[in-house]
PDB file of C-alpha atoms in Angstrom:
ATOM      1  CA  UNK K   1       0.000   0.000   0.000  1.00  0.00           C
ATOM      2  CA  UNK K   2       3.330   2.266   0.816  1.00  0.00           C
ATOM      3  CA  UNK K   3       4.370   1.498  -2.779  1.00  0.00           C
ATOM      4  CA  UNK K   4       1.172   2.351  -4.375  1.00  0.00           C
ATOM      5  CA  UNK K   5       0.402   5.208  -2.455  1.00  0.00           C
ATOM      6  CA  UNK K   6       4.195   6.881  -3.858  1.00  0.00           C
ATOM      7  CA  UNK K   7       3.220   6.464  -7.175  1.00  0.00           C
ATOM      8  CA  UNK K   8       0.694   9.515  -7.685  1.00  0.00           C
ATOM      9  CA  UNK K   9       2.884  11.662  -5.231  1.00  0.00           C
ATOM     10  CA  UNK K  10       5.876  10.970  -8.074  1.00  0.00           C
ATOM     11  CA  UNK K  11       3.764  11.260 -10.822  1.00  0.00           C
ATOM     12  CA  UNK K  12       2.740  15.252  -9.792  1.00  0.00           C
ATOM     13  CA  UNK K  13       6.172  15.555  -8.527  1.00  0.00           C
ATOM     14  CA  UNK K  14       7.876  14.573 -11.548  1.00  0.00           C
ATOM     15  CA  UNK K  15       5.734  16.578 -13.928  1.00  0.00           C
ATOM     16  CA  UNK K  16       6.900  19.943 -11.992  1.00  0.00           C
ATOM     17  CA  UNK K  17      10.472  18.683 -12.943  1.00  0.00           C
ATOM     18  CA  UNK K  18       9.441  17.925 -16.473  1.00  0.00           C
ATOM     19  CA  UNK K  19       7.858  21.277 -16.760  1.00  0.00           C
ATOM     20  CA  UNK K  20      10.889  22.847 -15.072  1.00  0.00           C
ATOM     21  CA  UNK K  21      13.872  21.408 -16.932  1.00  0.00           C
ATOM     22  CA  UNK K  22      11.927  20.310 -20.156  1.00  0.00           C
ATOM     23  CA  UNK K  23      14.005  21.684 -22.595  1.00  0.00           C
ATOM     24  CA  UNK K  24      17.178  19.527 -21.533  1.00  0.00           C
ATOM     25  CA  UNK K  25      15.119  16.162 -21.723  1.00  0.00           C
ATOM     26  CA  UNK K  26      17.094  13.509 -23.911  1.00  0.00           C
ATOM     27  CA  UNK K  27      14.439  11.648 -25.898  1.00  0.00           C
ATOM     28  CA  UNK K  28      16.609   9.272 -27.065  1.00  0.00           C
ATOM     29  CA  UNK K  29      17.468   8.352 -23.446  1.00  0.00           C
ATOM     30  CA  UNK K  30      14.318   8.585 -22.499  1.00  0.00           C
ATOM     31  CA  UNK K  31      13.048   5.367 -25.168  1.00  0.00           C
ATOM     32  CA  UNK K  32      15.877   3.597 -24.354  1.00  0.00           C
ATOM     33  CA  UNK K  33      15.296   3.205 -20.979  1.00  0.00           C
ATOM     34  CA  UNK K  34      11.454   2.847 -21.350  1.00  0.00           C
ATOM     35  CA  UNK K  35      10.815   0.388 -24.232  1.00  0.00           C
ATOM     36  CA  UNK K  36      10.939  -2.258 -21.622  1.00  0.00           C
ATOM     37  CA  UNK K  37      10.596  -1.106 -18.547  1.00  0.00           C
ATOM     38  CA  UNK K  38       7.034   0.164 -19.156  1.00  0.00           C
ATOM     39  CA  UNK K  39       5.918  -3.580 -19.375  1.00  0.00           C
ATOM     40  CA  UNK K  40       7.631  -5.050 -16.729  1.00  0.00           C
ATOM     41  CA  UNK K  41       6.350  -1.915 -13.926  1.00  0.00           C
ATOM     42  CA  UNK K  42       2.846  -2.712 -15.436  1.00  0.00           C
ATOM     43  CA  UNK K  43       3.229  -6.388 -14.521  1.00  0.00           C
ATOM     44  CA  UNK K  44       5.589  -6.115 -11.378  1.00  0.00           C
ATOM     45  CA  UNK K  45       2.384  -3.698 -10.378  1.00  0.00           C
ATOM     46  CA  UNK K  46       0.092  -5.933 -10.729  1.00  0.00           C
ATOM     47  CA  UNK K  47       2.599  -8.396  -8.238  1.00  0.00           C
ATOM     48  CA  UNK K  48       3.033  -6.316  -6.045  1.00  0.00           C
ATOM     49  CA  UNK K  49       0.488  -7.388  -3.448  1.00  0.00           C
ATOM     50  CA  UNK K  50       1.474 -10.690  -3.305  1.00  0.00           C
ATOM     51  CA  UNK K  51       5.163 -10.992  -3.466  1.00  0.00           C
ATOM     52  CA  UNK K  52       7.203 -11.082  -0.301  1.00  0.00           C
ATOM     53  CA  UNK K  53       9.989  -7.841  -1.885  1.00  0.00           C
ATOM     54  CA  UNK K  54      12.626  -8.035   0.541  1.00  0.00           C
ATOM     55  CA  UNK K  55      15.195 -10.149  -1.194  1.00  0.00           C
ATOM     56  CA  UNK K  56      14.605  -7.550  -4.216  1.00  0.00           C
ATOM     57  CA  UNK K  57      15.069  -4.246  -1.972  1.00  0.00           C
ATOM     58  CA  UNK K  58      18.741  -6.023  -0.602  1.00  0.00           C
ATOM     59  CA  UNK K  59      19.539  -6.070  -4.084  1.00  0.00           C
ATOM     60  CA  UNK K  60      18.859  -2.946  -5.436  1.00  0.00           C
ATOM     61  CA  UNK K  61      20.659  -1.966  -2.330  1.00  0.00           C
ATOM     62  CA  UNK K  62      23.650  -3.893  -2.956  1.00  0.00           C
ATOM     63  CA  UNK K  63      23.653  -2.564  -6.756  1.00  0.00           C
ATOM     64  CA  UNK K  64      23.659   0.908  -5.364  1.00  0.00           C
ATOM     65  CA  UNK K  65      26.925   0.018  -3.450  1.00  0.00           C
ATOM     66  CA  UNK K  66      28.697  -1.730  -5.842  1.00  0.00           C
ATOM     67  CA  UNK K  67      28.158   1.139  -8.002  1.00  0.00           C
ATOM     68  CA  UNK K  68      29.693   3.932  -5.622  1.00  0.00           C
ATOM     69  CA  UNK K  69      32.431   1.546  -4.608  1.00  0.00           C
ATOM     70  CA  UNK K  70      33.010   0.707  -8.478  1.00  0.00           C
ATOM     71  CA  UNK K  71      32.824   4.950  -9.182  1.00  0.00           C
ATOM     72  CA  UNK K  72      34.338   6.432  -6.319  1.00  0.00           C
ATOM     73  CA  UNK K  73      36.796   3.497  -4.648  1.00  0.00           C
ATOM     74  CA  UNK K  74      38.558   2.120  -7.929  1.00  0.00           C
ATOM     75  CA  UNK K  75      37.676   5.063 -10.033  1.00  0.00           C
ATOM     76  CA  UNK K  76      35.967   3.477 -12.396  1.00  0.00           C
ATOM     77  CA  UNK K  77      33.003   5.189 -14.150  1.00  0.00           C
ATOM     78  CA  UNK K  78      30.376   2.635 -14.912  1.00  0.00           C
ATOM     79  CA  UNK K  79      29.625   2.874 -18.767  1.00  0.00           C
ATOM     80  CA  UNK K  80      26.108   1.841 -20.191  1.00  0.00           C
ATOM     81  CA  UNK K  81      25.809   0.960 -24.191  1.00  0.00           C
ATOM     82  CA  UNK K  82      22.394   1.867 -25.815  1.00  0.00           C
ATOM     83  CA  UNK K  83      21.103  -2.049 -25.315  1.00  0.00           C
ATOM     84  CA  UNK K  84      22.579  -2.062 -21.621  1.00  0.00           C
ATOM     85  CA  UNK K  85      20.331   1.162 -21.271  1.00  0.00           C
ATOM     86  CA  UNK K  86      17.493  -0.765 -22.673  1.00  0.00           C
ATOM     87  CA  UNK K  87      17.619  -4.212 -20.938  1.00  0.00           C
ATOM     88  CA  UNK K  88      18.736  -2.439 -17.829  1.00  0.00           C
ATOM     89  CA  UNK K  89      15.410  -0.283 -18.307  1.00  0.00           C
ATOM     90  CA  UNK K  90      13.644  -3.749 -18.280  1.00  0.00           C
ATOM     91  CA  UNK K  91      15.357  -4.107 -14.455  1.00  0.00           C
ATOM     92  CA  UNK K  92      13.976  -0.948 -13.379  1.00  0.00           C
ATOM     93  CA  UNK K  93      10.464  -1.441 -14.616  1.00  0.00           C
ATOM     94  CA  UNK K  94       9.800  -4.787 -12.769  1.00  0.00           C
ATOM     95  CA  UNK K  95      11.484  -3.706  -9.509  1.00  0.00           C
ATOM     96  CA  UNK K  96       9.617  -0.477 -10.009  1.00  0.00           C
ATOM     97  CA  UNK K  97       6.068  -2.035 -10.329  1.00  0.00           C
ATOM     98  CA  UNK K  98       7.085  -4.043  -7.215  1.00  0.00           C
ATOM     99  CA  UNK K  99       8.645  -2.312  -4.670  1.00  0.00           C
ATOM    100  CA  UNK K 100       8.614   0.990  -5.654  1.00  0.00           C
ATOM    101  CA  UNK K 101      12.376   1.744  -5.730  1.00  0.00           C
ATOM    102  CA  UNK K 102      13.366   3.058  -9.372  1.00  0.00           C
ATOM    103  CA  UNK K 103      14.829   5.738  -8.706  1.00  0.00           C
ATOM    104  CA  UNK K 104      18.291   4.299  -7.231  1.00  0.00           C
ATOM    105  CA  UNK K 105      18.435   2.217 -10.110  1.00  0.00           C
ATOM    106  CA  UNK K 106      17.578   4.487 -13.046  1.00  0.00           C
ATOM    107  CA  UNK K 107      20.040   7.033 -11.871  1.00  0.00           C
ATOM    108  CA  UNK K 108      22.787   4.432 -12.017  1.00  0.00           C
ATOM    109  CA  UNK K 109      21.696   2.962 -15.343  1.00  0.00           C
ATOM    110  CA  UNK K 110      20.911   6.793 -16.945  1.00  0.00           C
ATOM    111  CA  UNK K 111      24.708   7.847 -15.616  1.00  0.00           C
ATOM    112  CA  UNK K 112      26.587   5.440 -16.750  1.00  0.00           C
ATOM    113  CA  UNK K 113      24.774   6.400 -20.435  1.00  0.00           C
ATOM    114  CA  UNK K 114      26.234   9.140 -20.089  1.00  0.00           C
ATOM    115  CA  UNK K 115      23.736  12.224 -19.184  1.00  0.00           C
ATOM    116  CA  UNK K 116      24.784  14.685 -17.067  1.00  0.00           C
ATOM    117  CA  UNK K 117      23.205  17.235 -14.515  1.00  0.00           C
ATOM    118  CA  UNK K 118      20.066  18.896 -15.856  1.00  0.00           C
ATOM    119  CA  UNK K 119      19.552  16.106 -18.642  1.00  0.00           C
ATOM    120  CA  UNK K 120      20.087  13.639 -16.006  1.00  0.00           C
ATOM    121  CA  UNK K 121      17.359  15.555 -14.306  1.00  0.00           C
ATOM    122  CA  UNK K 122      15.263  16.124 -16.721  1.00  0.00           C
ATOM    123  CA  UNK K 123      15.249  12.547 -18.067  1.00  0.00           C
ATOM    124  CA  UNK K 124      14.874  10.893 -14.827  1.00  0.00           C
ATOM    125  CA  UNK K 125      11.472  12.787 -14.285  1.00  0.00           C
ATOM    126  CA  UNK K 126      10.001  11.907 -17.577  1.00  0.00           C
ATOM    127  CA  UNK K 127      10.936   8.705 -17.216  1.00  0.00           C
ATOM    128  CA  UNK K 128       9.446   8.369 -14.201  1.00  0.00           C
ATOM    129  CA  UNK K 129       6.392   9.645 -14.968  1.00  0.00           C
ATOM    130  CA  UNK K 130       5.716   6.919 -17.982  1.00  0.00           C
ATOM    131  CA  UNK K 131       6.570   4.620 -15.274  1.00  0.00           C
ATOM    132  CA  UNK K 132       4.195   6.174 -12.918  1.00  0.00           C
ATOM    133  CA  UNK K 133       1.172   6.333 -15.539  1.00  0.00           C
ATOM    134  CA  UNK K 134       1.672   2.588 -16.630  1.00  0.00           C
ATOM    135  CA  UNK K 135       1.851   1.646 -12.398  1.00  0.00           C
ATOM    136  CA  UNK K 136      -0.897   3.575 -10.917  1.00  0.00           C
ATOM    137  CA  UNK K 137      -3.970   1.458 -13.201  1.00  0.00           C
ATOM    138  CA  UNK K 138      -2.604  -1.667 -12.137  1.00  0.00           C
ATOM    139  CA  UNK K 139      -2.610  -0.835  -8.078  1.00  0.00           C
ATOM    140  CA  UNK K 140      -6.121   1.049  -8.764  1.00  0.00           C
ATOM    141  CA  UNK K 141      -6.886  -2.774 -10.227  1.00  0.00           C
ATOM    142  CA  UNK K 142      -5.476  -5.053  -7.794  1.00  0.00           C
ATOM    143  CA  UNK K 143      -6.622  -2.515  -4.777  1.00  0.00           C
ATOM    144  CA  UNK K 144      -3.393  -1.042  -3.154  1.00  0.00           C
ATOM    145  CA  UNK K 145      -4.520   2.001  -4.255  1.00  0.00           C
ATOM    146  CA  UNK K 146      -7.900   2.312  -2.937  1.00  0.00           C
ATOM    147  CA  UNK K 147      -9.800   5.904  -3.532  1.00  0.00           C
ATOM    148  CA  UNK K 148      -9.648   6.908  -0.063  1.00  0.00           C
ATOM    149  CA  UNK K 149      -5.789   7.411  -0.249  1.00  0.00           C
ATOM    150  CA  UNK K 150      -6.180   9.676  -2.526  1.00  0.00           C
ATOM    151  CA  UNK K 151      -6.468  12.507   0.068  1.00  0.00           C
ATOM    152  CA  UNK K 152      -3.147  11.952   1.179  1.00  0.00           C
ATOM    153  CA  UNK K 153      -1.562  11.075  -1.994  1.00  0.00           C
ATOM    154  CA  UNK K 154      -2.929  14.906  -3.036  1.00  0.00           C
ATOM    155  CA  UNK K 155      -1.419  16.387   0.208  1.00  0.00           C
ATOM    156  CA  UNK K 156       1.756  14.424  -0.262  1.00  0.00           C
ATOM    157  CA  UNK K 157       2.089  15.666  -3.747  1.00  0.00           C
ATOM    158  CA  UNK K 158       2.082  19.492  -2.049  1.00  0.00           C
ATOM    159  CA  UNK K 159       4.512  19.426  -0.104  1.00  0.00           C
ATOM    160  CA  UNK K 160       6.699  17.590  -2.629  1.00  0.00           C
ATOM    161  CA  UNK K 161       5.945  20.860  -5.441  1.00  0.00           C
ATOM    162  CA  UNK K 162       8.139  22.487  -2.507  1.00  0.00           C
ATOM    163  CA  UNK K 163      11.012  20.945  -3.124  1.00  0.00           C
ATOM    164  CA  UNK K 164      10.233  21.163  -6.661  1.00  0.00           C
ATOM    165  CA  UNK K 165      10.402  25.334  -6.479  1.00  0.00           C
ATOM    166  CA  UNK K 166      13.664  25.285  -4.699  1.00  0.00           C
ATOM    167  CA  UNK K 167      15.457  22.531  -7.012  1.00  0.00           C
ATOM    168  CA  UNK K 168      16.299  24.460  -9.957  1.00  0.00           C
ATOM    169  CA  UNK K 169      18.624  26.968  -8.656  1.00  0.00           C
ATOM    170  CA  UNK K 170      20.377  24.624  -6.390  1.00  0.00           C
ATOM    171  CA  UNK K 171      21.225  22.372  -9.456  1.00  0.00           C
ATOM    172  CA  UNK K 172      22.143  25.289 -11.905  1.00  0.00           C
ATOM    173  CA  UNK K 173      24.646  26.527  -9.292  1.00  0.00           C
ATOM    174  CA  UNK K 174      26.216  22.975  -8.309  1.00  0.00           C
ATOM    175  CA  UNK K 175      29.742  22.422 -10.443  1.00  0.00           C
ATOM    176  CA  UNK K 176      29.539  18.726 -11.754  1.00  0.00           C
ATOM    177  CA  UNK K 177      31.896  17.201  -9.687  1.00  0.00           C
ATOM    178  CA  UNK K 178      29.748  18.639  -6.292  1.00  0.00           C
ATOM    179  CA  UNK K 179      26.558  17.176  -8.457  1.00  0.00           C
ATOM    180  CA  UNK K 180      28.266  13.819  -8.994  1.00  0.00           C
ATOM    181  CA  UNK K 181      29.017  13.596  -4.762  1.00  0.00           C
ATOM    182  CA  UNK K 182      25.876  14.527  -4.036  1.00  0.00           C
ATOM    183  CA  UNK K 183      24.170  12.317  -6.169  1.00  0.00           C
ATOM    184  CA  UNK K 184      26.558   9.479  -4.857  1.00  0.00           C
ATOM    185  CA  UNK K 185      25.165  10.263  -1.085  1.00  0.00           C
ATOM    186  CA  UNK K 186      21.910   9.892  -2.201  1.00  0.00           C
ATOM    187  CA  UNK K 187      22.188   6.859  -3.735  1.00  0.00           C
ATOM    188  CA  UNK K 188      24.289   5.648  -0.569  1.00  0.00           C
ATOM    189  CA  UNK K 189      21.168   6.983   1.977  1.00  0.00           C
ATOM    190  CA  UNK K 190      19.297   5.391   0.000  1.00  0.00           C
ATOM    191  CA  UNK K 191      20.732   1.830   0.255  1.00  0.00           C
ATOM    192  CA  UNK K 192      21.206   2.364   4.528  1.00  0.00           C
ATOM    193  CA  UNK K 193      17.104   3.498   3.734  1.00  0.00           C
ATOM    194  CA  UNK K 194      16.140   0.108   2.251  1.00  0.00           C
ATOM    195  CA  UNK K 195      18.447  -1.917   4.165  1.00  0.00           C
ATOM    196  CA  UNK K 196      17.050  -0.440   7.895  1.00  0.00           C
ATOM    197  CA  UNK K 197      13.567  -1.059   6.291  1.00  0.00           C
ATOM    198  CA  UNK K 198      14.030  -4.560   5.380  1.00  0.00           C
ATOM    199  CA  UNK K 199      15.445  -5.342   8.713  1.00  0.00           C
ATOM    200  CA  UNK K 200      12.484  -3.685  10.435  1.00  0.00           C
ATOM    201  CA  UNK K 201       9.872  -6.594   8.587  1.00  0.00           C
TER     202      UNK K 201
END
């Protein structure tokens, strides 16, 4: 119900971000990564009641680790071909649909493509958003998204448009290499995140 209840909250928040930074969207990117992941979110969605997603969170987890360790400890940026991009889009999608935690992911896969600061930004968010309009049907179907959650999905969404108005400026003023750390201890939070949730069950 956690998972479900995200979705609408990233779907408004992500269209701000479109809106915002729509001009540096990479289209190309942008199929790439959602030729197949758009399937597999629609039918991890539709999963996502009934499968125990622990085992799936401690790996996106330990992906997000490897990757920083790969990056930052043996200074090694992770590349991503145009069909690595695509099947790795395929990844995202399913554990999208059933656990609700893309974003780690597509940031490492949209990266190591090659995309950069605002069209990193930009991307992600449109991205997301196809994910986020193929998800939110199949929880409305299977009932982890129920109509009275709505409410707090819209209230939610709100105080995410917040963060929204403030983004821009910090990212414009960020040189790349303070963009690349800080995205690197986000994806690290995000791994101690899912790992003290997991342990929590």
């Amino acid at each position: 119900h956690a998972v479900a209840l995200s979705a609408p909250v990233m779907l408004f928040n992500n269209v701000l971000k479109a809106i915002v930074f729509r001009r540096s969207i990479d289209r190309r990117g942008t199929v790439l990564v959602s030729a197949l992941a758009l399937p597999a979110a629609f039918v991890g969605a539709l999963w996502a009641a009934r499968l125990d997603d622990r085992w799936i969170l401690i790996g996106v987890a330990a992906l997000i680790v490897v990757s920083v360790v790969v990056e930052r400890g043996l200074d090694r940026r992770m590349r991503v071909s145009d069909a690595g991009l695509l099947w790795w889009g395929a990844v995202t999608g399913a554990v999208s649909g059933l656990c609700g935690a893309a974003g780690p992911p597509t940031a490492i896969g949209l990266r190591g493509w090659g995309l950069e600061q605002e069209r990193f930004v930009a991307t992600v968010a449109l991205f997301a958003i196809l994910l986020q309009l193929v998800k939110i049907p199949a929880y409305v179907g299977n009932g982890t998204l129920p109509l009275e959650r709505w409410p707090l999905a819209l209230l939610l969404s709100a105080v995410a448009a917040l963060g929204v108005a403030v983004a821009p400026r910090l990212l414009r003023a960020l040189p790349t290499r303070v963009f690349a750390l800080v995205l690197d201890g986000i994806l690290v939070a995000s791994a101690a995140v899912i790992l003290i949730d997991v342990a929590r069950r």
